Short mmCIF file of C-alpha atoms in Angstrom, two decimals:
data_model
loop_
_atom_site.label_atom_id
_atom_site.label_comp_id
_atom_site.label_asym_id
_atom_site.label_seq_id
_atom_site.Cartn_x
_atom_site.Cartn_y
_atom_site.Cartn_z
CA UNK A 56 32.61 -46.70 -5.88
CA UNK A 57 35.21 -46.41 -8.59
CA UNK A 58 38.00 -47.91 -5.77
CA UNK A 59 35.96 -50.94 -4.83
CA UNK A 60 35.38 -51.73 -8.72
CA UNK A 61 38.56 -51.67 -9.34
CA UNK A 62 39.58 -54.03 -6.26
CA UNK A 63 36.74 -56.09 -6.89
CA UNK A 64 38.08 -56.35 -10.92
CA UNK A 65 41.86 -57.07 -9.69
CA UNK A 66 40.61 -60.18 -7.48
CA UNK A 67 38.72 -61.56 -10.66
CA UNK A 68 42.11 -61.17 -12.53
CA UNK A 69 44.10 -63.04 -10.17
CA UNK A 70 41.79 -66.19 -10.35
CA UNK A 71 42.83 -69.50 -11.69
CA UNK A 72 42.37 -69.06 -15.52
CA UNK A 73 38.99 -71.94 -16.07
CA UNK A 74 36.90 -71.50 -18.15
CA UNK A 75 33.94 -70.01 -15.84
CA UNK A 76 36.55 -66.99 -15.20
CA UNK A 77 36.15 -65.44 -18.64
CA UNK A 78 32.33 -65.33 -18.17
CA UNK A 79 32.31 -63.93 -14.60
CA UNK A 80 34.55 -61.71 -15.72
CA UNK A 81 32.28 -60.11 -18.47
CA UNK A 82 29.38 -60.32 -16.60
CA UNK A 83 30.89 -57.97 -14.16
CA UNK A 84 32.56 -56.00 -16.06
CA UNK A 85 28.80 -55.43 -18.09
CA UNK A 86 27.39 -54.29 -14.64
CA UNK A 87 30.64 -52.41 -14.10
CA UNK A 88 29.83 -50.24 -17.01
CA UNK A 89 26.24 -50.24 -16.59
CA UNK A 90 26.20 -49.14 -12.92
CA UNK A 91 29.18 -46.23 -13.86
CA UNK A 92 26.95 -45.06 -16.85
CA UNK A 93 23.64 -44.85 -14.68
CA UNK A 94 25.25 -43.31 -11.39
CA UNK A 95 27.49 -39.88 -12.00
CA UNK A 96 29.82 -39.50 -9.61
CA UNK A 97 28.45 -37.29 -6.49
CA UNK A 98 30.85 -34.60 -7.72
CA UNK A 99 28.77 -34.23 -11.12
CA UNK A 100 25.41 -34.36 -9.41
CA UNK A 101 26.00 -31.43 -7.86
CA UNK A 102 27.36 -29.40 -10.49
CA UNK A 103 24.16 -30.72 -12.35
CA UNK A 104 21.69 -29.72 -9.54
CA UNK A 105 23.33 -26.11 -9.75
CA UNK A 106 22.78 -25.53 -13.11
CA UNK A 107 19.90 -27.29 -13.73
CA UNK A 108 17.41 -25.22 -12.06
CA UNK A 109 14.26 -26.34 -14.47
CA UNK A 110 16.65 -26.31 -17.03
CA UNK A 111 17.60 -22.65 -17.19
CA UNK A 112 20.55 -20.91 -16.21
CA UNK A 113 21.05 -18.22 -13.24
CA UNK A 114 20.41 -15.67 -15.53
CA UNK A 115 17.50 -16.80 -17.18
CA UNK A 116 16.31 -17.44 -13.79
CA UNK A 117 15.88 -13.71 -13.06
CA UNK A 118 14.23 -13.00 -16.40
CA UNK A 119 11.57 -16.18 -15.80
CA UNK A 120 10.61 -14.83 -12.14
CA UNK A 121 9.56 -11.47 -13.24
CA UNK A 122 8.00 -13.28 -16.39
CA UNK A 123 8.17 -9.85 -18.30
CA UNK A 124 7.22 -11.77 -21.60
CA UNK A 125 3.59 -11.88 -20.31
CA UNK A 126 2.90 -8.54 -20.39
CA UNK A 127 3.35 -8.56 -24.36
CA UNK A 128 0.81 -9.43 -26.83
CA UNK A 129 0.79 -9.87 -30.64
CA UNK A 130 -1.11 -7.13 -32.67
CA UNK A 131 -2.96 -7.60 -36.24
CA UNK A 132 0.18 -6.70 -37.79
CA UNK A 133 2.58 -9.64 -36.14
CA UNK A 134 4.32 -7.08 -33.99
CA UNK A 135 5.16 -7.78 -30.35
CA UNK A 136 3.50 -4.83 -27.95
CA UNK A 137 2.92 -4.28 -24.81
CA UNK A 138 -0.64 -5.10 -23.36
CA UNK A 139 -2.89 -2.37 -22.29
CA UNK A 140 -3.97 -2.63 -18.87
CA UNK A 141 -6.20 0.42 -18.76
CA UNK A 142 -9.31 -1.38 -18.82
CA UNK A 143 -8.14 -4.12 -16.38
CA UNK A 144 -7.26 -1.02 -13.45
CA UNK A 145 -10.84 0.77 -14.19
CA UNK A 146 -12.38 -2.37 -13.76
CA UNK A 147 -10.78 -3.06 -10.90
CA UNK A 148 -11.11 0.51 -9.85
CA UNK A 149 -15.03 0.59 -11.30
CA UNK A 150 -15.49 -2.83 -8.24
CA UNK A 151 -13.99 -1.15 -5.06
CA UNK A 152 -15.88 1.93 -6.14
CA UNK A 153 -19.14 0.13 -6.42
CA UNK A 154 -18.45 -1.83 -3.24
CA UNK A 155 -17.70 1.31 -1.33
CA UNK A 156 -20.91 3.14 -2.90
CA UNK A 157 -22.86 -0.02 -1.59
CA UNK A 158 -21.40 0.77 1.64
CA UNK A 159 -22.66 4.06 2.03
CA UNK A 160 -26.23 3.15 0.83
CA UNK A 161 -26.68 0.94 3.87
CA UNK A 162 -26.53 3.44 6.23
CA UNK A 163 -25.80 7.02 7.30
CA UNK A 164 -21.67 6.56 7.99
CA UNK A 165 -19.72 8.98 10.44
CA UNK A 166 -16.54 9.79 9.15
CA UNK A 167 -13.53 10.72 11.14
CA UNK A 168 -11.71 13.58 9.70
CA UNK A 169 -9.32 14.75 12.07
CA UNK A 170 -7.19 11.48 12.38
CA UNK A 171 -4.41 10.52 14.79
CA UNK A 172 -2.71 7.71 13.04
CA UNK A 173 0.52 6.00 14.48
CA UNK A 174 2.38 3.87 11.53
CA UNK A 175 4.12 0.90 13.08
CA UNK A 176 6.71 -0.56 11.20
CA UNK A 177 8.08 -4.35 11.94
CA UNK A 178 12.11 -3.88 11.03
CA UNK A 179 12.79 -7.51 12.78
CA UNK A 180 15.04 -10.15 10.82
CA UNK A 181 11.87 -11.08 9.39
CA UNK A 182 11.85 -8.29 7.21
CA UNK A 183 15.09 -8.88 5.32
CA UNK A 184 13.54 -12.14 3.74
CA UNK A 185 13.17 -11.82 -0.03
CA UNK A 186 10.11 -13.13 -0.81
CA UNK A 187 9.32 -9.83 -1.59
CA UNK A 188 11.93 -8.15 -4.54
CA UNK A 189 14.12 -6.92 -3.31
CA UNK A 190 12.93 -7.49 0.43
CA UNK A 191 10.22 -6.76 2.69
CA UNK A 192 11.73 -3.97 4.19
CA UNK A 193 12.75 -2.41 0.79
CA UNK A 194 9.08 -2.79 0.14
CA UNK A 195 7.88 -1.65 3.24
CA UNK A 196 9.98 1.90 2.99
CA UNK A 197 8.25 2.25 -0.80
CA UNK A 198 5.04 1.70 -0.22
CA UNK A 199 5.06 3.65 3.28
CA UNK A 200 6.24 6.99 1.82
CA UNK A 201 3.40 6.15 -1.13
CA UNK A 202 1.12 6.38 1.79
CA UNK A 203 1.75 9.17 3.94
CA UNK A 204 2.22 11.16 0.71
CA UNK A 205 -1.60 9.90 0.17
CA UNK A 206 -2.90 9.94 3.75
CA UNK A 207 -2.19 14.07 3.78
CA UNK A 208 -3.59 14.57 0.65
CA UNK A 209 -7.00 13.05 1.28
CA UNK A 210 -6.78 14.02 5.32
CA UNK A 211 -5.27 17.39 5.48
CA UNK A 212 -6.41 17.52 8.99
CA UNK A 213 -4.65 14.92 10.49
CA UNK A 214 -1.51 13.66 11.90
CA UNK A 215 0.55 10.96 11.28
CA UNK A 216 3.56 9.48 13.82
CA UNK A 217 6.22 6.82 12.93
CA UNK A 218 7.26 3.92 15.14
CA UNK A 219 9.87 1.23 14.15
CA UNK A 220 10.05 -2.36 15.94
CA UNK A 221 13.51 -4.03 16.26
CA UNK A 222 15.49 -5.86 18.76
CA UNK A 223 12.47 -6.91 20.91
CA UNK A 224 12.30 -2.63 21.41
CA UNK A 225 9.62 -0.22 20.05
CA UNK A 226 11.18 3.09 19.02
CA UNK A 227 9.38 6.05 18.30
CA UNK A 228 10.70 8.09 14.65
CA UNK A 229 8.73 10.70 14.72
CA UNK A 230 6.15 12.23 16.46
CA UNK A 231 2.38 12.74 15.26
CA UNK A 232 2.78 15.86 12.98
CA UNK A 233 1.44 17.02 9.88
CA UNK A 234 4.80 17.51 7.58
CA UNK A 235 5.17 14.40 4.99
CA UNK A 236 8.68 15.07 4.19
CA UNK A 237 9.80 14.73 8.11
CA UNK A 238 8.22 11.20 7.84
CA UNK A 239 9.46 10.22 5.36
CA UNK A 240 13.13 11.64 5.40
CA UNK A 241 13.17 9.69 9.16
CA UNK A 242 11.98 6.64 8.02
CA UNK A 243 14.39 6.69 4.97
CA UNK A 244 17.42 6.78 7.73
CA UNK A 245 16.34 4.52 9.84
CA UNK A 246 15.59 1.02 7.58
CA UNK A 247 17.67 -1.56 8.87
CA UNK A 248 16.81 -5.34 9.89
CA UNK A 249 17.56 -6.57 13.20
CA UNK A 250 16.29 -9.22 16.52
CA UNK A 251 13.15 -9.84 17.04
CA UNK A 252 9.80 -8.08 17.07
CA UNK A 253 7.66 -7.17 20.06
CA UNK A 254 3.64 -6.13 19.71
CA UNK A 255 3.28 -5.59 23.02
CA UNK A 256 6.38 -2.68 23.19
CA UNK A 257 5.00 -1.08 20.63
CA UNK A 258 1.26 -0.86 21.59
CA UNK A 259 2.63 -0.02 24.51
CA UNK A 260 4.62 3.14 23.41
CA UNK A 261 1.26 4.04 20.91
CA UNK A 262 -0.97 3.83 23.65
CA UNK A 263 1.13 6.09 25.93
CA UNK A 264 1.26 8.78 23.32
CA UNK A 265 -2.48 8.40 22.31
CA UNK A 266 -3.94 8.53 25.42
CA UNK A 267 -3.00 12.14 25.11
CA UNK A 268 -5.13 12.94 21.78
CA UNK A 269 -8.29 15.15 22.82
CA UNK A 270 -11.41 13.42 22.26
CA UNK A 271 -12.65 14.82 19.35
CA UNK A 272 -9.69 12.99 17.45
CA UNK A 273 -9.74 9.66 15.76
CA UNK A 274 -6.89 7.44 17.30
CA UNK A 275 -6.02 4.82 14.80
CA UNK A 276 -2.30 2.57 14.95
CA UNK A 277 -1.82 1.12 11.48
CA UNK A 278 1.00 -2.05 12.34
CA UNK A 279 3.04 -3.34 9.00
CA UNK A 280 4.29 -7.09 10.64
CA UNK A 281 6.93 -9.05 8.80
CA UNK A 282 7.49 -11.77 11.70
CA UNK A 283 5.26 -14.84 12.38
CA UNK A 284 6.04 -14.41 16.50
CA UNK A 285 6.32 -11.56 19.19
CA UNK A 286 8.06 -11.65 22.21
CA UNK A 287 6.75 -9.20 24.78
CA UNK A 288 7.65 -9.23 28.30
CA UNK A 289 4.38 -9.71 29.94
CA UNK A 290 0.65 -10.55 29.07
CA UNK A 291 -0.40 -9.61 25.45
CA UNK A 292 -3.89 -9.74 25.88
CA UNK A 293 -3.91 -7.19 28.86
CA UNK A 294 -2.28 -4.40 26.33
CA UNK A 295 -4.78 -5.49 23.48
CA UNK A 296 -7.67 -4.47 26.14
CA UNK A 297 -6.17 -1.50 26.97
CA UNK A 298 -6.51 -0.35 23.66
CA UNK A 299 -9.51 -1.05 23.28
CA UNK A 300 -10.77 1.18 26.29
CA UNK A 301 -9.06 3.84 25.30
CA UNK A 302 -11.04 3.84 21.82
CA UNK A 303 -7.99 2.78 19.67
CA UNK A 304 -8.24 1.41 16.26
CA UNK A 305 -5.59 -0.69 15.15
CA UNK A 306 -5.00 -2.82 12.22
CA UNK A 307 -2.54 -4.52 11.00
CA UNK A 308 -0.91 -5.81 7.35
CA UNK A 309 0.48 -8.66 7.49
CA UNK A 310 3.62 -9.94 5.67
CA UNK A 311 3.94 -13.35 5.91
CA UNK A 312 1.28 -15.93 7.15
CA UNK A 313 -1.87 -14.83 9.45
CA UNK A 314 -1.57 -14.75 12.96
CA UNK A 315 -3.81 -15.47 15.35
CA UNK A 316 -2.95 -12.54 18.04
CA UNK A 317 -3.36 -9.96 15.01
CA UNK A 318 -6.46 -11.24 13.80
CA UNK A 319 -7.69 -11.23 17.73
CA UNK A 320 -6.36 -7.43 17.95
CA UNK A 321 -8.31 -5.99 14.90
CA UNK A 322 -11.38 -7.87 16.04
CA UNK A 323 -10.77 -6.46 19.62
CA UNK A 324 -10.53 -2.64 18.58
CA UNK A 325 -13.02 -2.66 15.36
CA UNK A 326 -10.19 -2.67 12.90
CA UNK A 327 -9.29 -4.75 9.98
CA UNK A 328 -6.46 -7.40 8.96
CA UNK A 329 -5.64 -8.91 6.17
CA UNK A 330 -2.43 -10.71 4.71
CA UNK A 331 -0.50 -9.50 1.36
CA UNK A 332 0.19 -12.08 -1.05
CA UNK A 333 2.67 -9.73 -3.50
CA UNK A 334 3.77 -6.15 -3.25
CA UNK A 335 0.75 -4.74 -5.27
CA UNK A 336 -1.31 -6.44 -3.36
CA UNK A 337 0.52 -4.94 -0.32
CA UNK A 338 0.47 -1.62 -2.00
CA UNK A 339 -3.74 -1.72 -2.69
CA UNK A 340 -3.75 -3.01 0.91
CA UNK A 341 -1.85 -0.29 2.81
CA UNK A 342 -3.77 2.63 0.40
CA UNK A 343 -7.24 1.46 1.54
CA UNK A 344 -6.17 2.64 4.74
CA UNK A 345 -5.85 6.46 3.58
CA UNK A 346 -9.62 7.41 3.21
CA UNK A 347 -11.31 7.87 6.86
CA UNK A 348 -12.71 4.58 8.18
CA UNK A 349 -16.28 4.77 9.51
CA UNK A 350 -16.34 6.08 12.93
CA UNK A 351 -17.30 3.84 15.66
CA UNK A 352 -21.05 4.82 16.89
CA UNK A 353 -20.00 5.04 20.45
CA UNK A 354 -16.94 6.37 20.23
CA UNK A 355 -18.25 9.27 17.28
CA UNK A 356 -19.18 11.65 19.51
CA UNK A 357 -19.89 15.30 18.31
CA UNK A 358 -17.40 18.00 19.83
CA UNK A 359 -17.06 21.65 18.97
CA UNK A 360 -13.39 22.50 18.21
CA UNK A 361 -12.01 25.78 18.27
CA UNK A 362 -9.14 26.45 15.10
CA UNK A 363 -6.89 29.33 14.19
CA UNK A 364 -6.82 30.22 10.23
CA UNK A 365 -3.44 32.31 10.58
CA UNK A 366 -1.98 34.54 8.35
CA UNK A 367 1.13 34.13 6.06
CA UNK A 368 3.83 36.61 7.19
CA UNK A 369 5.76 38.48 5.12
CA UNK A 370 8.57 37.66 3.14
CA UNK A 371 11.20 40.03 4.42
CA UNK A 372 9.85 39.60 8.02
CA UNK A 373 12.16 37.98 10.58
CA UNK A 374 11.00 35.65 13.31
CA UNK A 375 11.56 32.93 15.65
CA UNK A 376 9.97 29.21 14.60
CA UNK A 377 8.48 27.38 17.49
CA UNK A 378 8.84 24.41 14.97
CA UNK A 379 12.33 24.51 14.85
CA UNK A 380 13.41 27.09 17.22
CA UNK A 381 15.36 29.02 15.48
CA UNK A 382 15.05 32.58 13.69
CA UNK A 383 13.55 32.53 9.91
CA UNK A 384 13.08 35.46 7.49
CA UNK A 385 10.29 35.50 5.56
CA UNK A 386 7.46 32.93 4.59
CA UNK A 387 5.96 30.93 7.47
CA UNK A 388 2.45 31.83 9.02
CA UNK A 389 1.86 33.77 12.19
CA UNK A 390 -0.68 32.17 15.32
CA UNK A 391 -3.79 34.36 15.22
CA UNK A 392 -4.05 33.99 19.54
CA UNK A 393 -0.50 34.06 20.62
CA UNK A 394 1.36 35.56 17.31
CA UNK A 395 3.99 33.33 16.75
CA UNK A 396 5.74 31.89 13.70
CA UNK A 397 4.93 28.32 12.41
CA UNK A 398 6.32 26.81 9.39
CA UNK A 399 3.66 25.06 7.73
CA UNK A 400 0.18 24.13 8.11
CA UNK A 401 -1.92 22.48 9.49
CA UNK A 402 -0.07 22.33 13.04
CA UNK A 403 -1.05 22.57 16.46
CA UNK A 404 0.67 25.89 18.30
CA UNK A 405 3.39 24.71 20.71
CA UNK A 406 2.38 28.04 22.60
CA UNK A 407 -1.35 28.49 22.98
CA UNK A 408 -2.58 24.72 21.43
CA UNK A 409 -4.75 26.41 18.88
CA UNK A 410 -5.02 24.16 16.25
CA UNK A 411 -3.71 26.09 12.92
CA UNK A 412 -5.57 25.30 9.32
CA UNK A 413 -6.28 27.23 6.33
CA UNK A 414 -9.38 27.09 4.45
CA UNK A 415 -8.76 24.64 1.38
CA UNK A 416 -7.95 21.97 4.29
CA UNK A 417 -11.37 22.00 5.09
CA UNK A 418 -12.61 22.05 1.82
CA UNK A 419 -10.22 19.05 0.64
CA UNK A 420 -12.01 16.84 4.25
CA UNK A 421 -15.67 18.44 3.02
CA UNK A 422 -15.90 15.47 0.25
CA UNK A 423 -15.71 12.57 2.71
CA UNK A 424 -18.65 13.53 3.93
CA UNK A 425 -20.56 13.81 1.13
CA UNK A 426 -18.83 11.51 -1.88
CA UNK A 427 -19.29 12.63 -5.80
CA UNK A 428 -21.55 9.16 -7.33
CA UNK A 429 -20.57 6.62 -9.13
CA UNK A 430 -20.68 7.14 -13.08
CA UNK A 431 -22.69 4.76 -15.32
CA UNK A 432 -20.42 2.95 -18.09
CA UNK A 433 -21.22 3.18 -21.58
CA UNK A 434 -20.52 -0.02 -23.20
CA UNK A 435 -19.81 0.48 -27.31
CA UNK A 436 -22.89 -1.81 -27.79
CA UNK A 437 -24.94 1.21 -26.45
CA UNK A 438 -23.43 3.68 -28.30
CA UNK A 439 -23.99 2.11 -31.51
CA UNK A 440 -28.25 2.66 -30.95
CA UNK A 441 -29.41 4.95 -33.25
CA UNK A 442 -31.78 6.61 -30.82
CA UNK A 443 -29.51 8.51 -29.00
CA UNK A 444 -26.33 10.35 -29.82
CA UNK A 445 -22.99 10.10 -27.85
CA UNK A 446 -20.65 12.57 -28.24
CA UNK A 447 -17.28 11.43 -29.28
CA UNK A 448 -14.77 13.58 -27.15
CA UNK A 449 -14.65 13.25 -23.44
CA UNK A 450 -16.26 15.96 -21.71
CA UNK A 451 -13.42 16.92 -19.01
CA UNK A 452 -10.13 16.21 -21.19
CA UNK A 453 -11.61 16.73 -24.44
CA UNK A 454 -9.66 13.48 -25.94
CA UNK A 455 -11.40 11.10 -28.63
CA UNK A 456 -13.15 8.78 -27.34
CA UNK A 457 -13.21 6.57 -30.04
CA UNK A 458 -10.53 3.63 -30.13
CA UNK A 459 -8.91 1.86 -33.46
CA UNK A 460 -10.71 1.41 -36.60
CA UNK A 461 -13.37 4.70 -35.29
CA UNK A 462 -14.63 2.02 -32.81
CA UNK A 463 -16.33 3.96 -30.01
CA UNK A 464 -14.68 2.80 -26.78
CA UNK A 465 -15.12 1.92 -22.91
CA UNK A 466 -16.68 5.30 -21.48
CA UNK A 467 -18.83 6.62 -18.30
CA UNK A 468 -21.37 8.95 -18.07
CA UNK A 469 -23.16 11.41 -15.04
CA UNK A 470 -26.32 10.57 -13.84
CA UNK A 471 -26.92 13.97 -13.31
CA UNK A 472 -25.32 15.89 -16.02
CA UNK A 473 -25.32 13.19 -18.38
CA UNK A 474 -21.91 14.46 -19.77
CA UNK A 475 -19.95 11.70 -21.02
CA UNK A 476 -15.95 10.96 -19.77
CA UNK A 477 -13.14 8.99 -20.91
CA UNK A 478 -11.93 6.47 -17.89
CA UNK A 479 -8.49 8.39 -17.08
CA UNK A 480 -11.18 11.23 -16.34
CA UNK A 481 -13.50 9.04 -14.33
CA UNK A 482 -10.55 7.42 -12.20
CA UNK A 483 -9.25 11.68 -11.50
CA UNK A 484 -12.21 12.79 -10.71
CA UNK A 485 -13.40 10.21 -7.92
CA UNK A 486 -10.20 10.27 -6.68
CA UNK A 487 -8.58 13.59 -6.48
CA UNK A 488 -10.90 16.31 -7.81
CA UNK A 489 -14.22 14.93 -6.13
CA UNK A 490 -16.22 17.43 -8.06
CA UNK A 491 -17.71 16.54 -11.55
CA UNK A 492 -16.68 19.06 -14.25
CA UNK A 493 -20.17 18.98 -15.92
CA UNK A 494 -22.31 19.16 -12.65
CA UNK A 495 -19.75 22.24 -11.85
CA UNK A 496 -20.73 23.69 -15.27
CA UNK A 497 -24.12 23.38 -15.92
CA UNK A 498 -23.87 25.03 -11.92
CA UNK A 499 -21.72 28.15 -13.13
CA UNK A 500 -23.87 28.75 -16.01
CA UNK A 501 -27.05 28.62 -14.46
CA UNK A 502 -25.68 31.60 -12.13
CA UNK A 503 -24.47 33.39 -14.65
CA UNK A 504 -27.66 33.20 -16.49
CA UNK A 505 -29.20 34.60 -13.06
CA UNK A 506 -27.01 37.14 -12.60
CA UNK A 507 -28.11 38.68 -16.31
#
């Protein structure tokens, strides 16, 4: 542009000096200036397009996406703080909880408690986008060992394998077993992005492995897909009904948009799908998968199974593990059938098959089957009615319940003990002590009171 200005100028120059020269020549040389002024050169456009970015630089960029400012709020006093988002996670809590309860009004529900679950996890190039911070597969690896850590601790029973999908190939981590730090210490070595992703391989490999799972076990395949296409070297549809008659749950979490085939293959087995839209949502997704789903009325069928409570050896004792095969002194527990050493529990005997548990196993599965209730809130309206008295320290962590100013605040109560608790306390005890302190109380002392 600024070469064929300055040719077109130079031919104006060399014209015949009349006296409709001098105009032309300012009139161009107006629209010269005009057209220079209005049109950057393409060099600064794109130094303006890279630092532009809405007008922020790259730094500021980073700050603005995580938008940390909005979780600050001014208090009476002028000063920034953060905000309190207690109440928002009870009452988001306080909804699943009443949904769930709603549930198990409707009907009598099954539960399986002794679980075969096979974690599939989709390590295509589809996972090293960054939609998610830092990626998917960063998030994946997170909110996986978040789960396992959770599945044991509200399924002590069960068993949990790991299976990777990469290079069109299904490979199998780990096998089903009931040690968390295995799982996760394999998954940990083994997160890297590569090719394509294959459904079919890797119901394929599940299916070959659960077919094996006695019938009194729950087989479940929970899939984590990052990739918005499989390729699987023959007919889809063909493994999808295989799973299904062989009584396989499977559901899948999707990463990225829904898919047809997934959607098809929940709907197909009885299990559920659903897409995350951010990485808490993928976290609140993945963690609804931890409490046993509702067993399947023709595939709950009631079986008699025959365990092993072993005994823990001594601690000077030297013996062989079957687990690792190699000799151990002390700890470990010994096979009540066959007498062997196994390192932790519960387990399955590599020897005899007995399945080994100890007793607070089956007393952390006994409150699936029969679920503490759901507390009534006390809204600080109530509590201000003369006609009945509230106390003002929470019952199980005897903390004020009374916010600033001497305010009482947000609260629940028992229906049946009608002891009053602070919403921490509500949130532990439906969650991971599944007994109410006051019920538990008002129990003991009535016993006591018996016993005199």
């Amino acid at each position: 542009m600024r070469v064929f200005c300055v040719l077109r100028l130079k031919c104006i120059l060399d014209l015949p000096a009349t006296s409709a020269a001098p105009g032309l020549l300012t009139v161009f040389g107006l629209a010269i200036m005009n057209n220079v002024a209005e049109r950057p050169l393409n060099g600064d456009v794109e130094d303006d397009d890279e630092d532009d970015g809405g007008g922020l630089e790259a730094w500021e960029r980073t700050y603005a996406e995580d938008r940390s400012w909005e979780a600050l709020q001014e208090d009476e006093s002028g000063l920034l703080r953060p905000i309190d988002t207690t109440a928002i996670y009870h009452a988001q809590y306080r909804r699943r909880l009443r949904t769930l309860a709603a549930t198990a009004a409707t009907a009598r529900i099954q539960k399986g408690l002794i679980r075969y679950l096979y974690i599939v996890v989709d390590l295509s190039k589809a996972s090293s986008e960054r939609d998610f911070r830092p990626s998917r597969m960063a998030v994946m690896g997170k909110q996986v060992e978040a789960f396992i850590r959770e599945f044991f601790d509200q399924n002590p029973l069960s068993h949990v394998g790991l299976v990777t999908i990469k290079d069109g190939i299904a490979h199998c981590i780990t096998e089903l077993g009931g040690s968390p730090e295995s799982h996760i210490k394999a998954l940990m070595g083994k997160l890297e992005c590569s090719g394509d992703a294959s459904l079919q391989n890797a119901l394929e490999l599940v299916l070959g492995y659960l077919n094996q799972i006695p019938s009194y076990g729950h087989r479940e395949v929970l899939i984590l897909y990052s990739a918005l296409s499989t390729c699987d070297p023959g007919d889809l549809m063909e493994t999808i009904q295989k799973c299904k008659k062989s009584k396989i749950r499977c559901s899948v979490i999707g990463l990225a948009a829904e898919m047809f085939v997934c959607k098809h293959l929940c709907q197909e087995t009885g299990g559920t799908y659903s897409v995350a839209l951010d990485e808490s949502h993928f976290k609140e997704l993945i963690l609804e998968h931890a409490p046993p789903p509702p067993a399947i009325a023709e595939y709950a069928t009631a079986n008699l199974i025959k365990m092993g409570f072993p005994q823990r050896s001594a601690e000077g004792s030297v013996a062989i593990c079957t687990c690792h095969e190699e000799a151990k002194t002390g700890g470990g527990y010994t096979c009540p059938r066959c007498k062997v050493r196994v390192c932790e529990l519960p387990t399955e005997c590599r020897v005899c098959g007995l399945t080994l548990i100890s007793s607070p196993h089956l007393a952390r599965s006994y409150h699936h089957l029969f679920p503490i209730v759901m507390f009534d809130e006390v809204t600080p309206s109530s509590q201000n009615d003369s006609n009945r008295s509230f106390p003002n320290t929470c019952f199980g962590c005897q903390q004020s319940l009374l916010s600033q100013g001497n305010k009482p605040g947000l609260s629940v109560i028992c229906p049946k003990c009608k002891q009053q608790f602070c919403l921490d306390c509500d949130i532990y005890v439906h969650e991971s002590l599944h007994n109410c302190p006051g019920c538990e109380s008002s129990r003991h002392s009535k016993s006591v009171t018996a016993s005199q």
